[in-house]
Coordinates of C-alpha atoms in Angstrom, one line a residue:
M11 CA 113.7 136.8 97.3
K12 CA 112.9 133.8 99.4
I13 CA 109.4 132.3 99.4
F14 CA 107.8 129.6 101.6
H15 CA 105.2 127.6 99.7
L16 CA 102.6 125.7 101.8
S17 CA 99.1 124.4 101.1
D18 CA 96.3 122.2 102.3
L19 CA 96.6 122.7 106.1
H20 CA 93.2 121.1 106.5
I21 CA 92.9 122.4 110.1
G22 CA 90.2 120.6 112.0
L23 CA 90.6 117.3 110.0
K24 CA 89.7 114.1 111.8
L25 CA 91.4 110.8 110.7
M26 CA 88.9 108.0 111.1
N27 CA 87.2 110.0 113.9
R28 CA 90.6 110.6 115.6
D29 CA 91.2 114.3 116.5
L30 CA 94.4 115.5 114.9
G31 CA 94.4 118.8 116.7
E32 CA 97.6 118.0 118.7
D33 CA 99.4 116.8 115.5
Q34 CA 98.4 119.9 113.6
R35 CA 99.5 122.3 116.4
Y36 CA 102.8 120.5 116.5
I37 CA 103.5 120.6 112.7
L38 CA 102.4 124.3 112.4
G39 CA 104.7 125.1 115.3
E40 CA 107.5 123.4 113.3
I41 CA 106.7 125.6 110.3
V42 CA 107.0 128.7 112.5
R43 CA 110.3 127.5 113.9
I44 CA 111.7 126.8 110.5
A45 CA 110.5 130.2 109.2
A46 CA 112.1 132.0 112.1
E47 CA 115.4 130.2 111.2
R48 CA 115.3 130.8 107.5
S49 CA 113.6 134.2 107.3
P50 CA 111.6 134.0 104.1
D51 CA 110.4 137.3 102.6
A52 CA 107.0 135.8 101.8
V53 CA 104.8 132.9 102.9
V54 CA 102.1 131.6 100.6
I55 CA 99.4 129.1 101.6
A56 CA 97.7 127.8 98.5
G57 CA 94.2 127.0 99.8
D58 CA 92.3 124.5 102.1
I59 CA 93.2 126.3 105.3
Y60 CA 90.4 124.5 107.1
D61 CA 89.0 121.0 106.4
R62 CA 85.4 122.2 106.6
P63 CA 83.6 125.4 105.4
V64 CA 82.4 125.9 108.9
P65 CA 85.4 125.1 111.1
S66 CA 85.1 124.2 114.8
A67 CA 86.1 126.7 117.5
E68 CA 89.2 124.6 118.1
A69 CA 90.2 124.7 114.5
V70 CA 89.9 128.5 114.4
E71 CA 92.0 128.7 117.6
I72 CA 94.7 126.6 116.0
F73 CA 94.8 128.7 112.9
D74 CA 94.8 132.0 114.9
A75 CA 97.7 130.8 117.0
F76 CA 99.6 129.7 113.9
V77 CA 99.1 133.0 112.0
S78 CA 99.9 135.1 115.2
S79 CA 103.1 133.1 115.8
L80 CA 104.2 133.3 112.1
S81 CA 103.6 137.1 112.0
E82 CA 105.7 137.5 115.2
A83 CA 108.5 135.3 113.8
L84 CA 108.5 137.2 110.4
P85 CA 107.5 140.8 111.1
K86 CA 108.8 142.0 107.7
A87 CA 107.3 139.2 105.6
E88 CA 104.2 139.3 103.6
I89 CA 101.9 136.3 104.4
M90 CA 99.5 135.4 101.6
M91 CA 96.7 132.8 101.5
I92 CA 93.7 131.9 99.4
S93 CA 90.6 129.8 100.0
G94 CA 90.4 126.2 98.6
N95 CA 87.5 124.0 97.8
H96 CA 87.2 122.9 101.5
D97 CA 87.1 126.5 102.8
S98 CA 84.3 129.0 103.1
A99 CA 85.3 131.8 100.7
A100 CA 83.3 134.4 102.7
R101 CA 85.0 133.4 106.0
V102 CA 88.5 133.6 104.5
N103 CA 87.7 136.9 102.9
I104 CA 86.6 138.7 106.2
F105 CA 88.6 141.8 107.3
R106 CA 90.5 141.7 104.1
S107 CA 91.3 145.4 103.9
I108 CA 92.3 145.7 107.6
L109 CA 94.5 142.6 107.6
R110 CA 96.3 143.8 104.4
K111 CA 97.8 146.7 106.4
R112 CA 99.4 144.1 108.7
K113 CA 101.1 142.3 105.8
L114 CA 98.4 139.5 106.0
H115 CA 96.5 138.9 102.8
M116 CA 93.6 136.4 103.1
I117 CA 91.8 136.2 99.7
G118 CA 88.6 134.2 99.8
H119 CA 86.8 135.2 96.5
P120 CA 88.0 135.2 93.0
P121 CA 87.0 138.2 90.8
V122 CA 83.3 138.0 90.2
R123 CA 82.5 141.3 88.5
E124 CA 83.9 142.8 85.3
E125 CA 85.7 145.6 87.1
E126 CA 87.5 143.1 89.5
H127 CA 90.8 141.4 88.8
I128 CA 92.8 138.6 90.4
E129 CA 94.3 140.0 93.7
K130 CA 97.9 141.2 93.0
I131 CA 100.5 141.8 95.7
I132 CA 103.8 143.4 94.7
I133 CA 107.0 142.9 96.7
E134 CA 110.3 144.6 95.8
D135 CA 113.8 143.3 96.1
E136 CA 117.2 144.2 94.6
Y137 CA 116.1 142.9 91.2
G138 CA 112.8 144.8 91.1
P139 CA 109.2 143.8 91.7
V140 CA 107.8 140.3 92.1
N141 CA 104.1 140.2 91.3
F142 CA 102.0 137.6 93.3
Y143 CA 98.7 136.7 91.7
L144 CA 96.3 135.2 94.3
L145 CA 93.6 133.2 92.7
P146 CA 91.3 131.3 95.1
F147 CA 89.5 128.1 94.1
V148 CA 87.2 128.7 91.1
R149 CA 84.0 127.1 90.0
P150 CA 82.8 128.2 86.6
S151 CA 79.4 129.3 88.1
M152 CA 81.3 131.8 90.4
V153 CA 82.8 133.8 87.6
R154 CA 80.3 133.5 84.7
Q155 CA 79.7 137.3 84.9
I156 CA 83.3 137.8 83.8
T157 CA 84.1 134.7 81.7
G158 CA 80.7 134.4 80.0
T159 CA 78.9 131.1 79.2
N160 CA 78.5 128.6 76.4
E161 CA 76.2 129.5 73.5
D162 CA 73.4 127.5 75.2
G163 CA 73.8 129.5 78.4
S164 CA 75.5 126.7 80.3
S165 CA 78.6 127.4 82.4
L166 CA 82.0 127.0 80.8
T167 CA 84.3 124.1 81.8
Y168 CA 86.7 124.6 84.7
N169 CA 89.5 124.6 82.1
E170 CA 88.0 127.4 80.0
A171 CA 86.9 129.5 83.0
V172 CA 90.3 129.5 84.7
R173 CA 92.0 130.2 81.4
R174 CA 89.8 133.3 80.7
L175 CA 90.4 134.6 84.2
I176 CA 94.2 134.4 83.9
E177 CA 94.3 135.6 80.3
R178 CA 92.4 138.8 81.1
E179 CA 95.2 139.9 83.4
S180 CA 97.9 142.3 82.1
I181 CA 100.9 140.2 83.1
D182 CA 104.2 141.8 82.3
R183 CA 106.4 138.8 81.1
K184 CA 109.5 140.9 81.6
E185 CA 108.9 141.0 85.3
R186 CA 108.9 138.1 87.8
N187 CA 105.4 136.7 88.3
V188 CA 104.1 134.1 90.8
L189 CA 100.7 132.5 90.7
V190 CA 99.1 131.1 93.9
S191 CA 96.2 128.8 92.9
H192 CA 94.0 126.0 94.2
Q193 CA 92.8 123.8 91.3
F194 CA 93.3 120.4 89.7
Y195 CA 95.9 121.2 87.1
L196 CA 96.7 118.5 84.6
P197 CA 100.1 118.2 82.9
A198 CA 100.1 118.0 79.1
G199 CA 99.8 114.5 77.8
R200 CA 98.6 113.1 81.1
K201 CA 95.1 111.7 81.9
A202 CA 93.4 112.6 85.1
E203 CA 93.2 109.0 86.3
E204 CA 97.0 108.7 86.0
I205 CA 97.5 111.3 88.8
E206 CA 97.7 109.7 92.2
R207 CA 95.1 111.2 94.5
A208 CA 94.6 110.8 98.2
E209 CA 91.5 109.4 99.9
S210 CA 90.9 112.7 101.6
E211 CA 90.7 114.8 98.4
I212 CA 87.3 115.7 97.0
R213 CA 87.0 114.3 93.4
T214 CA 84.5 115.1 90.7
V215 CA 82.6 112.7 88.5
G216 CA 84.3 112.6 85.1
N217 CA 87.2 114.8 86.4
I218 CA 85.3 117.9 85.1
D219 CA 87.4 120.1 87.4
E220 CA 90.7 119.5 85.5
V221 CA 92.6 122.5 84.1
G222 CA 95.4 122.3 81.5
A223 CA 98.7 123.1 83.2
D224 CA 100.1 124.8 80.1
I225 CA 98.3 128.0 81.2
L226 CA 100.8 128.2 84.1
E227 CA 103.8 128.5 81.8
I228 CA 103.6 132.3 81.7
F229 CA 104.5 132.4 85.4
D230 CA 108.0 132.2 86.8
Y231 CA 106.6 130.0 89.6
A232 CA 103.2 128.5 90.3
A233 CA 102.5 127.8 94.0
L234 CA 99.7 125.2 93.8
G235 CA 97.3 123.6 96.3
H236 CA 94.7 120.8 96.1
I237 CA 96.7 117.7 95.4
H238 CA 97.9 116.2 98.7
K239 CA 101.0 114.5 97.3
P240 CA 104.0 116.7 96.6
M241 CA 104.6 116.8 92.9
A242 CA 105.9 119.0 90.0
L243 CA 103.9 119.5 86.8
G244 CA 106.7 118.8 84.3
K245 CA 109.2 121.1 85.9
D246 CA 110.2 122.3 89.3
T247 CA 108.7 125.8 88.9
L248 CA 105.1 124.4 88.7
R249 CA 104.6 122.7 92.0
Y250 CA 102.1 121.1 94.4
C251 CA 103.7 121.2 97.8
G252 CA 101.2 118.7 99.3
T253 CA 99.9 118.6 102.9
P254 CA 102.2 119.4 105.8
I255 CA 101.1 116.1 107.5
A256 CA 99.4 113.0 106.1
C257 CA 95.6 113.4 106.0
S258 CA 94.7 109.8 105.1
V259 CA 96.0 106.2 105.1
S260 CA 96.6 106.6 101.4
E261 CA 99.3 109.2 102.2
S262 CA 101.3 106.8 104.4
G263 CA 105.0 106.9 103.6
Q264 CA 104.8 110.3 101.7
K265 CA 107.6 112.7 102.6
K266 CA 106.1 116.0 103.5
G267 CA 107.7 119.4 103.6
I268 CA 107.8 123.1 102.8
I269 CA 109.0 124.2 99.4
E270 CA 111.4 127.1 99.7
V271 CA 111.6 129.1 96.5
T272 CA 114.5 131.5 95.9
L273 CA 114.0 134.0 93.1
G274 CA 117.0 135.8 91.8
E275 CA 116.9 138.1 88.7
K276 CA 114.4 137.2 86.0
G277 CA 115.0 133.6 84.8
S278 CA 117.0 132.6 88.0
I279 CA 115.0 130.4 90.3
R280 CA 115.9 127.6 92.7
T281 CA 113.6 125.3 94.8
E282 CA 114.4 123.3 97.8
T283 CA 112.1 121.0 99.9
I284 CA 112.6 121.5 103.6
P285 CA 111.4 118.2 105.2
L286 CA 108.7 118.2 108.0
S287 CA 108.7 115.4 110.6
P288 CA 105.2 114.9 112.2
L289 CA 104.4 114.2 115.8
R290 CA 103.1 110.8 114.7
E291 CA 103.4 109.0 111.4
I292 CA 100.6 107.2 109.6
R293 CA 101.6 103.7 109.0
V294 CA 100.3 100.5 107.4
V295 CA 101.6 97.4 109.3
K296 CA 101.0 94.1 107.5
G297 CA 101.8 90.5 108.5
L298 CA 100.9 87.6 110.7
F299 CA 99.2 88.5 114.0
R300 CA 102.2 87.3 116.1
D301 CA 104.7 89.3 114.0
V302 CA 102.6 92.5 113.9
L303 CA 102.4 92.6 117.7
L304 CA 106.2 92.9 117.8
R305 CA 106.0 96.1 115.8
G306 CA 104.0 98.2 118.3
C307 CA 104.3 102.0 118.2
S308 CA 102.4 105.2 119.1
D309 CA 101.9 106.2 115.4
Y310 CA 98.5 106.1 113.7
V311 CA 98.3 102.6 112.3
T312 CA 96.2 100.5 110.0
V313 CA 96.9 96.8 110.7
I314 CA 96.4 94.3 107.9
L315 CA 96.5 90.7 109.2
T316 CA 97.5 88.0 106.7
D317 CA 96.7 84.9 109.0
R318 CA 94.6 82.4 107.0
E319 CA 93.0 80.9 110.1
E320 CA 90.3 82.4 112.3
L321 CA 91.4 84.4 115.3
N322 CA 89.6 85.3 118.5
A323 CA 88.2 88.7 117.7
A324 CA 88.0 90.1 121.2
E325 CA 91.6 89.0 122.1
L326 CA 92.9 90.2 118.7
Q327 CA 91.5 93.7 119.2
D328 CA 92.6 94.0 122.9
R329 CA 96.2 92.9 122.1
L330 CA 96.5 95.1 119.0
R331 CA 95.2 98.2 120.9
N332 CA 97.7 97.6 123.6
A333 CA 100.5 97.4 121.0
F334 CA 99.2 100.3 119.0
P335 CA 97.4 102.9 121.2
N336 CA 96.6 105.0 118.1
L337 CA 95.2 102.1 116.1
L338 CA 93.0 103.3 113.2
E339 CA 91.6 100.0 111.9
I340 CA 92.1 96.3 111.5
R341 CA 91.8 94.6 108.2
R342 CA 91.9 90.9 107.3
E343 CA 93.6 89.6 104.2
G344 CA 93.9 86.0 103.0
L345 CA 91.2 84.7 105.4
R346 CA 89.5 81.6 104.0
K347 CA 86.0 82.6 103.0
A348 CA 83.0 80.9 101.5
D349 CA 82.7 81.2 97.8
Y350 CA 79.9 83.6 97.0
T351 CA 80.7 84.2 93.3
A352 CA 77.5 82.5 92.3
A353 CA 75.6 85.2 94.1
D354 CA 76.8 87.8 91.6
I355 CA 77.9 90.3 94.3
P356 CA 79.7 93.2 92.7
E357 CA 83.4 93.4 93.7
E358 CA 83.5 97.2 93.8
E359 CA 81.1 99.8 94.9
P360 CA 79.1 100.9 91.9
D361 CA 79.7 104.4 90.5
P362 CA 76.7 106.7 91.3
Y363 CA 76.9 108.4 87.9
E364 CA 76.7 105.1 86.0
L365 CA 73.8 103.9 88.3
C366 CA 71.8 107.1 87.6
C367 CA 72.5 106.8 83.8
G368 CA 71.3 103.3 83.8
F369 CA 68.1 104.2 85.7
L370 CA 67.3 107.2 83.5
G371 CA 67.9 105.4 80.2
D372 CA 68.5 107.6 77.1
T373 CA 70.0 111.0 78.0
D374 CA 71.6 113.6 75.9
E375 CA 74.9 115.4 76.5
A376 CA 73.4 118.4 78.3
E377 CA 71.4 116.1 80.7
R378 CA 74.5 114.0 81.4
E379 CA 76.5 117.2 82.3
M380 CA 73.7 118.3 84.6
L381 CA 73.7 114.9 86.2
K382 CA 77.5 115.1 86.8
S383 CA 77.1 118.6 88.4
V384 CA 74.3 117.4 90.7
I385 CA 76.3 114.4 91.9
N386 CA 79.4 116.5 92.4
S387 CA 77.4 119.0 94.5
V388 CA 76.0 116.2 96.7
R389 CA 79.5 114.8 97.2
V390 CA 80.8 118.2 98.3
V391 CA 78.0 118.6 100.8
W392 CA 78.4 115.0 102.1
K393 CA 82.1 115.6 102.5

């Protein structure tokens, strides 16, 4: 069985207020073209279909055209997708029973009541069934009716909530099982701050959303979404495929692609990354003004100028915009500046959690956890 693993489409994303609609239409068209050539039996999209819970009309149109084209290119394939933390679970979940009859499975909500379970799709091949478990993005508060709470009535950690959801499933280890999930899974022995994250990813104070990746070991393959950089969690069968195109300047230079997973009989699995080439790259061009002008291109570009002398701002901007029609920003590095060290200006933006703790004074553990939750909620709304 051949599976295409995608995630984090972020349809509707704007890059420094630049509309990426044309770029997203192009890359989704490339995905359809490759799918038609290679004929996978299943396509999974591991969350963050849209970039906003309430997508624009244009974003919905782009997604509709993509799914329609993909279904036409793969009439026999099962297309499965889950909601991510950027999506509205209710919007993804709409028409679920009707779409299922058309081999399209859009799962917005995780199980929230005791009688509910993780959505399971079974596909048969010559070696027997392959069980796909589709688990949308989970916050502990969503599933507390199933997973329970701490002794003091507070919600469980993300780690404990996701573990309890997975462990309550009757997973036959003799069969082939695939998990599709959108969470921040952390490999054993690694710290959250060691994992490279993109600017466009929503992060939580104290990394409270981390989940131990060891829970994934019971699956033959874990198709993961949430991290924008393609990466494996210790082995090739536990994978973040990353975004199909770069979503921020911090993703400049990353190689994007589709992960093609081939499942043979139990224990036989092979992965291959099929590269995707965008309509426009995101680049960082650094150097002296006169040298940078010689490197003009139509890609999305952040220019970092290293000239130490002052330059005419108006002339600088006009000439750079002529050389780079999709210029994102201009930064200056190495410019001689007055010494303001005596003014005691902080070098970095202060952490809001640390600021609040300093203002409130003595706080206990429960109060600090509540503060983290409030700040994270505000960040999600602001995002």
